[in-house]
């Protein structure tokens, strides 16, 4: 870990204590795993404290770890399924920082940080729409990319690739309607048919 990232990790460990569950370097940036119940306190300090000065939230995204490689010998997934990742930028200190927070599997709920970084507004709506992660305290949490009547969350790994419904314009009703998917599943991987004895050595 570089000297500046190590100093940042040390400041975070000193300031936040057991709110930081882990720290690691990846792609030249420091990633801190934060306890969900400490998220707002940590984010507020990261923005306002001169030791950090992360005045910009440049991205926020959901993650679905369903089927992730880290599995137990019996095949059960290890750890929570859903996480939210925050990408922060300090212009004053010319540093970037990633935060990762895990949510409960059954009802993934994370505190909103809209009042800390206003840019979180649309990012949180996107994560809600695509992953079904609820941001508690968000002023207007509704879908942003899919239709208001859309069923499900299309970035979840168990969402079918062809979707669950399709929409079309009905000339008789003069409006767009939903109907069950009529697309036949296709195999997009080309089949390779080899001639008999291909590759065998000549005797």
PDB file of C-alpha atoms in Angstrom:
ATOM      1  CA  UNK A   1       0.000   0.000   0.000  1.00  0.00           C
ATOM      2  CA  UNK A   2       1.377   3.435  -0.907  1.00  0.00           C
ATOM      3  CA  UNK A   3       2.358   5.886   1.811  1.00  0.00           C
ATOM      4  CA  UNK A   4      -0.581   8.242   1.176  1.00  0.00           C
ATOM      5  CA  UNK A   5      -3.122   5.397   1.137  1.00  0.00           C
ATOM      6  CA  UNK A   6      -1.622   3.929   4.291  1.00  0.00           C
ATOM      7  CA  UNK A   7      -1.919   7.321   6.001  1.00  0.00           C
ATOM      8  CA  UNK A   8      -5.557   7.528   4.875  1.00  0.00           C
ATOM      9  CA  UNK A   9      -6.262   4.020   6.187  1.00  0.00           C
ATOM     10  CA  UNK A  10      -4.592   4.879   9.517  1.00  0.00           C
ATOM     11  CA  UNK A  11      -6.628   8.090   9.887  1.00  0.00           C
ATOM     12  CA  UNK A  12      -9.837   6.153   9.135  1.00  0.00           C
ATOM     13  CA  UNK A  13      -9.015   3.406  11.637  1.00  0.00           C
ATOM     14  CA  UNK A  14      -8.210   6.007  14.318  1.00  0.00           C
ATOM     15  CA  UNK A  15     -11.304   8.129  13.647  1.00  0.00           C
ATOM     16  CA  UNK A  16     -13.931   5.425  13.059  1.00  0.00           C
ATOM     17  CA  UNK A  17     -12.706   2.523  15.187  1.00  0.00           C
ATOM     18  CA  UNK A  18     -14.850  -0.604  14.862  1.00  0.00           C
ATOM     19  CA  UNK A  19     -17.065   1.061  12.234  1.00  0.00           C
ATOM     20  CA  UNK A  20     -14.365   0.000   9.747  1.00  0.00           C
ATOM     21  CA  UNK A  21     -14.595  -3.752   9.196  1.00  0.00           C
ATOM     22  CA  UNK A  22     -11.712  -3.959   6.757  1.00  0.00           C
ATOM     23  CA  UNK A  23      -9.375  -2.007   4.485  1.00  0.00           C
ATOM     24  CA  UNK A  24      -7.628  -3.045   1.291  1.00  0.00           C
ATOM     25  CA  UNK A  25      -5.997  -1.498  -1.744  1.00  0.00           C
ATOM     26  CA  UNK A  26      -7.285  -2.288  -5.240  1.00  0.00           C
ATOM     27  CA  UNK A  27      -6.641  -0.512  -8.550  1.00  0.00           C
ATOM     28  CA  UNK A  28      -4.602   2.169  -6.800  1.00  0.00           C
ATOM     29  CA  UNK A  29      -7.416   3.127  -4.427  1.00  0.00           C
ATOM     30  CA  UNK A  30      -8.260   2.343  -0.829  1.00  0.00           C
ATOM     31  CA  UNK A  31     -11.483   0.461  -0.120  1.00  0.00           C
ATOM     32  CA  UNK A  32     -12.990   0.592   3.362  1.00  0.00           C
ATOM     33  CA  UNK A  33     -15.724  -1.828   4.375  1.00  0.00           C
ATOM     34  CA  UNK A  34     -18.071   0.029   6.717  1.00  0.00           C
ATOM     35  CA  UNK A  35     -20.707  -1.190   9.166  1.00  0.00           C
ATOM     36  CA  UNK A  36     -24.165  -0.318   7.818  1.00  0.00           C
ATOM     37  CA  UNK A  37     -25.300   1.255  11.091  1.00  0.00           C
ATOM     38  CA  UNK A  38     -22.272   3.606  11.043  1.00  0.00           C
ATOM     39  CA  UNK A  39     -22.537   4.693   7.401  1.00  0.00           C
ATOM     40  CA  UNK A  40     -24.015   8.164   7.891  1.00  0.00           C
ATOM     41  CA  UNK A  41     -21.604   9.081  10.683  1.00  0.00           C
ATOM     42  CA  UNK A  42     -18.607   7.911   8.651  1.00  0.00           C
ATOM     43  CA  UNK A  43     -19.759   9.715   5.494  1.00  0.00           C
ATOM     44  CA  UNK A  44     -20.405  12.950   7.364  1.00  0.00           C
ATOM     45  CA  UNK A  45     -16.908  12.917   8.862  1.00  0.00           C
ATOM     46  CA  UNK A  46     -15.318  11.989   5.540  1.00  0.00           C
ATOM     47  CA  UNK A  47     -16.887  15.029   3.949  1.00  0.00           C
ATOM     48  CA  UNK A  48     -16.373  17.659   6.660  1.00  0.00           C
ATOM     49  CA  UNK A  49     -13.218  16.676   8.542  1.00  0.00           C
ATOM     50  CA  UNK A  50     -10.065  18.381   7.100  1.00  0.00           C
ATOM     51  CA  UNK A  51      -8.141  15.107   7.482  1.00  0.00           C
ATOM     52  CA  UNK A  52     -10.352  13.654   4.727  1.00  0.00           C
ATOM     53  CA  UNK A  53     -12.266  16.419   2.845  1.00  0.00           C
ATOM     54  CA  UNK A  54     -14.111  14.063   0.474  1.00  0.00           C
ATOM     55  CA  UNK A  55     -16.391  16.766  -0.860  1.00  0.00           C
ATOM     56  CA  UNK A  56     -17.644  14.827  -3.886  1.00  0.00           C
ATOM     57  CA  UNK A  57     -19.551  11.595  -4.256  1.00  0.00           C
ATOM     58  CA  UNK A  58     -18.697  10.724  -7.857  1.00  0.00           C
ATOM     59  CA  UNK A  59     -20.559   7.403  -8.038  1.00  0.00           C
ATOM     60  CA  UNK A  60     -22.691   4.998  -6.058  1.00  0.00           C
ATOM     61  CA  UNK A  61     -23.725   1.554  -7.263  1.00  0.00           C
ATOM     62  CA  UNK A  62     -25.366  -1.608  -6.045  1.00  0.00           C
ATOM     63  CA  UNK A  63     -23.697  -5.027  -6.168  1.00  0.00           C
ATOM     64  CA  UNK A  64     -25.338  -8.461  -6.170  1.00  0.00           C
ATOM     65  CA  UNK A  65     -22.966 -11.155  -4.880  1.00  0.00           C
ATOM     66  CA  UNK A  66     -25.337 -14.025  -5.673  1.00  0.00           C
ATOM     67  CA  UNK A  67     -23.224 -16.912  -6.959  1.00  0.00           C
ATOM     68  CA  UNK A  68     -19.993 -15.158  -6.029  1.00  0.00           C
ATOM     69  CA  UNK A  69     -16.911 -17.380  -6.016  1.00  0.00           C
ATOM     70  CA  UNK A  70     -16.434 -17.169  -2.241  1.00  0.00           C
ATOM     71  CA  UNK A  71     -18.513 -20.199  -1.238  1.00  0.00           C
ATOM     72  CA  UNK A  72     -18.387 -22.734   1.526  1.00  0.00           C
ATOM     73  CA  UNK A  73     -17.474 -26.386   0.763  1.00  0.00           C
ATOM     74  CA  UNK A  74     -21.181 -27.311   0.863  1.00  0.00           C
ATOM     75  CA  UNK A  75     -22.041 -24.715  -1.784  1.00  0.00           C
ATOM     76  CA  UNK A  76     -23.720 -22.145   0.461  1.00  0.00           C
ATOM     77  CA  UNK A  77     -22.831 -18.536  -0.240  1.00  0.00           C
ATOM     78  CA  UNK A  78     -20.647 -16.851   2.371  1.00  0.00           C
ATOM     79  CA  UNK A  79     -21.613 -13.362   3.540  1.00  0.00           C
ATOM     80  CA  UNK A  80     -24.465 -11.011   2.615  1.00  0.00           C
ATOM     81  CA  UNK A  81     -25.791 -10.867  -0.936  1.00  0.00           C
ATOM     82  CA  UNK A  82     -26.254  -7.128  -1.530  1.00  0.00           C
ATOM     83  CA  UNK A  83     -23.788  -4.279  -1.096  1.00  0.00           C
ATOM     84  CA  UNK A  84     -23.590  -0.601  -1.963  1.00  0.00           C
ATOM     85  CA  UNK A  85     -20.282   0.875  -3.132  1.00  0.00           C
ATOM     86  CA  UNK A  86     -19.510   4.599  -2.822  1.00  0.00           C
ATOM     87  CA  UNK A  87     -16.751   6.322  -4.828  1.00  0.00           C
ATOM     88  CA  UNK A  88     -15.516   9.504  -3.148  1.00  0.00           C
ATOM     89  CA  UNK A  89     -13.191  12.240  -4.391  1.00  0.00           C
ATOM     90  CA  UNK A  90     -11.232  14.794  -2.389  1.00  0.00           C
ATOM     91  CA  UNK A  91     -10.217  17.647  -4.645  1.00  0.00           C
ATOM     92  CA  UNK A  92      -8.440  19.411  -1.794  1.00  0.00           C
ATOM     93  CA  UNK A  93      -6.252  16.378  -1.028  1.00  0.00           C
ATOM     94  CA  UNK A  94      -6.213  14.833  -4.531  1.00  0.00           C
ATOM     95  CA  UNK A  95      -7.365  11.448  -3.230  1.00  0.00           C
ATOM     96  CA  UNK A  96     -10.038   8.901  -4.012  1.00  0.00           C
ATOM     97  CA  UNK A  97     -11.714   6.496  -1.620  1.00  0.00           C
ATOM     98  CA  UNK A  98     -14.147   3.613  -1.985  1.00  0.00           C
ATOM     99  CA  UNK A  99     -16.621   2.576   0.695  1.00  0.00           C
ATOM    100  CA  UNK A 100     -18.489  -0.726   0.673  1.00  0.00           C
ATOM    101  CA  UNK A 101     -21.504  -1.405   2.884  1.00  0.00           C
ATOM    102  CA  UNK A 102     -23.415  -4.682   3.020  1.00  0.00           C
ATOM    103  CA  UNK A 103     -27.194  -4.813   3.426  1.00  0.00           C
ATOM    104  CA  UNK A 104     -29.507  -7.413   4.878  1.00  0.00           C
ATOM    105  CA  UNK A 105     -30.418 -10.115   2.343  1.00  0.00           C
ATOM    106  CA  UNK A 106     -34.145 -10.384   2.980  1.00  0.00           C
ATOM    107  CA  UNK A 107     -34.840  -6.662   2.839  1.00  0.00           C
ATOM    108  CA  UNK A 108     -31.761  -4.727   1.707  1.00  0.00           C
ATOM    109  CA  UNK A 109     -31.996  -1.323   3.406  1.00  0.00           C
ATOM    110  CA  UNK A 110     -29.186   1.238   3.628  1.00  0.00           C
ATOM    111  CA  UNK A 111     -29.342   4.775   5.034  1.00  0.00           C
ATOM    112  CA  UNK A 112     -29.548   7.516   2.406  1.00  0.00           C
ATOM    113  CA  UNK A 113     -26.667   9.994   2.130  1.00  0.00           C
ATOM    114  CA  UNK A 114     -28.532  12.521  -0.038  1.00  0.00           C
ATOM    115  CA  UNK A 115     -28.279  15.213   2.636  1.00  0.00           C
ATOM    116  CA  UNK A 116     -24.491  14.662   2.795  1.00  0.00           C
ATOM    117  CA  UNK A 117     -23.855  14.568  -0.974  1.00  0.00           C
ATOM    118  CA  UNK A 118     -26.760  15.765  -3.123  1.00  0.00           C
ATOM    119  CA  UNK A 119     -25.393  13.791  -6.095  1.00  0.00           C
ATOM    120  CA  UNK A 120     -26.515  10.615  -4.282  1.00  0.00           C
ATOM    121  CA  UNK A 121     -30.130  11.412  -5.202  1.00  0.00           C
ATOM    122  CA  UNK A 122     -30.197   9.857  -8.669  1.00  0.00           C
ATOM    123  CA  UNK A 123     -27.553   7.240  -7.848  1.00  0.00           C
ATOM    124  CA  UNK A 124     -29.661   5.886  -4.988  1.00  0.00           C
ATOM    125  CA  UNK A 125     -32.758   5.856  -7.182  1.00  0.00           C
ATOM    126  CA  UNK A 126     -30.829   3.873  -9.794  1.00  0.00           C
ATOM    127  CA  UNK A 127     -29.627   1.289  -7.238  1.00  0.00           C
ATOM    128  CA  UNK A 128     -33.192   1.011  -5.923  1.00  0.00           C
ATOM    129  CA  UNK A 129     -34.591   0.532  -9.428  1.00  0.00           C
ATOM    130  CA  UNK A 130     -32.040  -1.996 -10.660  1.00  0.00           C
ATOM    131  CA  UNK A 131     -31.188  -3.924  -7.467  1.00  0.00           C
ATOM    132  CA  UNK A 132     -34.152  -3.307  -5.147  1.00  0.00           C
ATOM    133  CA  UNK A 133     -31.946  -1.745  -2.455  1.00  0.00           C
ATOM    134  CA  UNK A 134     -34.015   0.644  -0.331  1.00  0.00           C
ATOM    135  CA  UNK A 135     -32.372   3.875   0.848  1.00  0.00           C
ATOM    136  CA  UNK A 136     -33.966   4.912   4.107  1.00  0.00           C
ATOM    137  CA  UNK A 137     -34.495   8.669   4.304  1.00  0.00           C
ATOM    138  CA  UNK A 138     -34.317   9.319   0.557  1.00  0.00           C
ATOM    139  CA  UNK A 139     -36.666  12.236  -0.268  1.00  0.00           C
ATOM    140  CA  UNK A 140     -38.149  10.704  -3.449  1.00  0.00           C
ATOM    141  CA  UNK A 141     -37.240   7.028  -3.833  1.00  0.00           C
ATOM    142  CA  UNK A 142     -38.878   5.797  -7.059  1.00  0.00           C
ATOM    143  CA  UNK A 143     -37.801   4.106 -10.256  1.00  0.00           C
ATOM    144  CA  UNK A 144     -35.596   6.133 -12.584  1.00  0.00           C
ATOM    145  CA  UNK A 145     -34.697   3.866 -15.541  1.00  0.00           C
ATOM    146  CA  UNK A 146     -37.543   1.357 -15.826  1.00  0.00           C
ATOM    147  CA  UNK A 147     -41.245   2.070 -16.177  1.00  0.00           C
ATOM    148  CA  UNK A 148     -43.312   2.775 -13.037  1.00  0.00           C
ATOM    149  CA  UNK A 149     -45.239  -0.461 -13.543  1.00  0.00           C
ATOM    150  CA  UNK A 150     -42.108  -2.562 -14.048  1.00  0.00           C
ATOM    151  CA  UNK A 151     -41.972  -5.744 -11.985  1.00  0.00           C
ATOM    152  CA  UNK A 152     -38.690  -6.850 -10.434  1.00  0.00           C
ATOM    153  CA  UNK A 153     -35.157  -5.475 -10.436  1.00  0.00           C
ATOM    154  CA  UNK A 154     -33.264  -6.251 -13.664  1.00  0.00           C
ATOM    155  CA  UNK A 155     -29.673  -6.114 -12.328  1.00  0.00           C
ATOM    156  CA  UNK A 156     -30.290  -8.843  -9.772  1.00  0.00           C
ATOM    157  CA  UNK A 157     -28.510 -11.993 -10.894  1.00  0.00           C
ATOM    158  CA  UNK A 158     -31.641 -14.115 -10.555  1.00  0.00           C
ATOM    159  CA  UNK A 159     -33.627 -11.848 -12.912  1.00  0.00           C
ATOM    160  CA  UNK A 160     -34.238 -13.695 -16.236  1.00  0.00           C
ATOM    161  CA  UNK A 161     -32.151 -12.409 -19.149  1.00  0.00           C
ATOM    162  CA  UNK A 162     -35.189 -12.215 -21.448  1.00  0.00           C
ATOM    163  CA  UNK A 163     -37.214 -10.439 -18.756  1.00  0.00           C
ATOM    164  CA  UNK A 164     -40.599 -11.383 -17.367  1.00  0.00           C
ATOM    165  CA  UNK A 165     -42.881  -9.213 -19.499  1.00  0.00           C
ATOM    166  CA  UNK A 166     -42.664  -7.336 -22.781  1.00  0.00           C
ATOM    167  CA  UNK A 167     -44.454  -4.197 -23.815  1.00  0.00           C
ATOM    168  CA  UNK A 168     -46.036  -3.215 -27.115  1.00  0.00           C
ATOM    169  CA  UNK A 169     -48.422  -0.626 -28.463  1.00  0.00           C
ATOM    170  CA  UNK A 170     -52.016  -1.867 -28.756  1.00  0.00           C
ATOM    171  CA  UNK A 171     -53.801  -0.027 -31.588  1.00  0.00           C
ATOM    172  CA  UNK A 172     -57.275  -0.957 -30.320  1.00  0.00           C
ATOM    173  CA  UNK A 173     -56.637   0.284 -26.774  1.00  0.00           C
ATOM    174  CA  UNK A 174     -54.442   3.144 -28.043  1.00  0.00           C
ATOM    175  CA  UNK A 175     -51.864   2.623 -25.357  1.00  0.00           C
ATOM    176  CA  UNK A 176     -48.808   0.578 -24.429  1.00  0.00           C
ATOM    177  CA  UNK A 177     -49.638  -2.733 -22.766  1.00  0.00           C
ATOM    178  CA  UNK A 178     -47.660  -5.418 -20.961  1.00  0.00           C
ATOM    179  CA  UNK A 179     -47.858  -9.087 -21.874  1.00  0.00           C
ATOM    180  CA  UNK A 180     -45.898 -12.261 -21.054  1.00  0.00           C
ATOM    181  CA  UNK A 181     -42.615 -12.632 -22.899  1.00  0.00           C
ATOM    182  CA  UNK A 182     -43.044 -14.349 -26.274  1.00  0.00           C
ATOM    183  CA  UNK A 183     -39.358 -14.418 -27.215  1.00  0.00           C
ATOM    184  CA  UNK A 184     -37.984 -17.929 -27.584  1.00  0.00           C
ATOM    185  CA  UNK A 185     -34.735 -18.451 -25.644  1.00  0.00           C
ATOM    186  CA  UNK A 186     -31.751 -18.536 -28.006  1.00  0.00           C
ATOM    187  CA  UNK A 187     -28.286 -19.994 -27.594  1.00  0.00           C
ATOM    188  CA  UNK A 188     -25.896 -17.266 -28.733  1.00  0.00           C
ATOM    189  CA  UNK A 189     -22.751 -19.365 -28.456  1.00  0.00           C
ATOM    190  CA  UNK A 190     -21.860 -20.735 -31.914  1.00  0.00           C
ATOM    191  CA  UNK A 191     -21.825 -24.497 -32.234  1.00  0.00           C
ATOM    192  CA  UNK A 192     -18.595 -26.009 -33.525  1.00  0.00           C
ATOM    193  CA  UNK A 193     -19.074 -29.163 -35.569  1.00  0.00           C
ATOM    194  CA  UNK A 194     -15.871 -31.021 -36.338  1.00  0.00           C
ATOM    195  CA  UNK A 195     -15.383 -33.645 -38.964  1.00  0.00           C
ATOM    196  CA  UNK A 196     -14.933 -37.186 -37.727  1.00  0.00           C
ATOM    197  CA  UNK A 197     -11.316 -37.925 -36.940  1.00  0.00           C
ATOM    198  CA  UNK A 198     -10.395 -34.209 -36.922  1.00  0.00           C
ATOM    199  CA  UNK A 199      -7.048 -33.740 -35.233  1.00  0.00           C
ATOM    200  CA  UNK A 200      -6.105 -37.420 -35.241  1.00  0.00           C
ATOM    201  CA  UNK A 201      -2.540 -38.204 -36.272  1.00  0.00           C
ATOM    202  CA  UNK A 202      -2.009 -39.986 -39.542  1.00  0.00           C
ATOM    203  CA  UNK A 203      -0.728 -43.486 -39.051  1.00  0.00           C
TER     204      UNK A 203
END
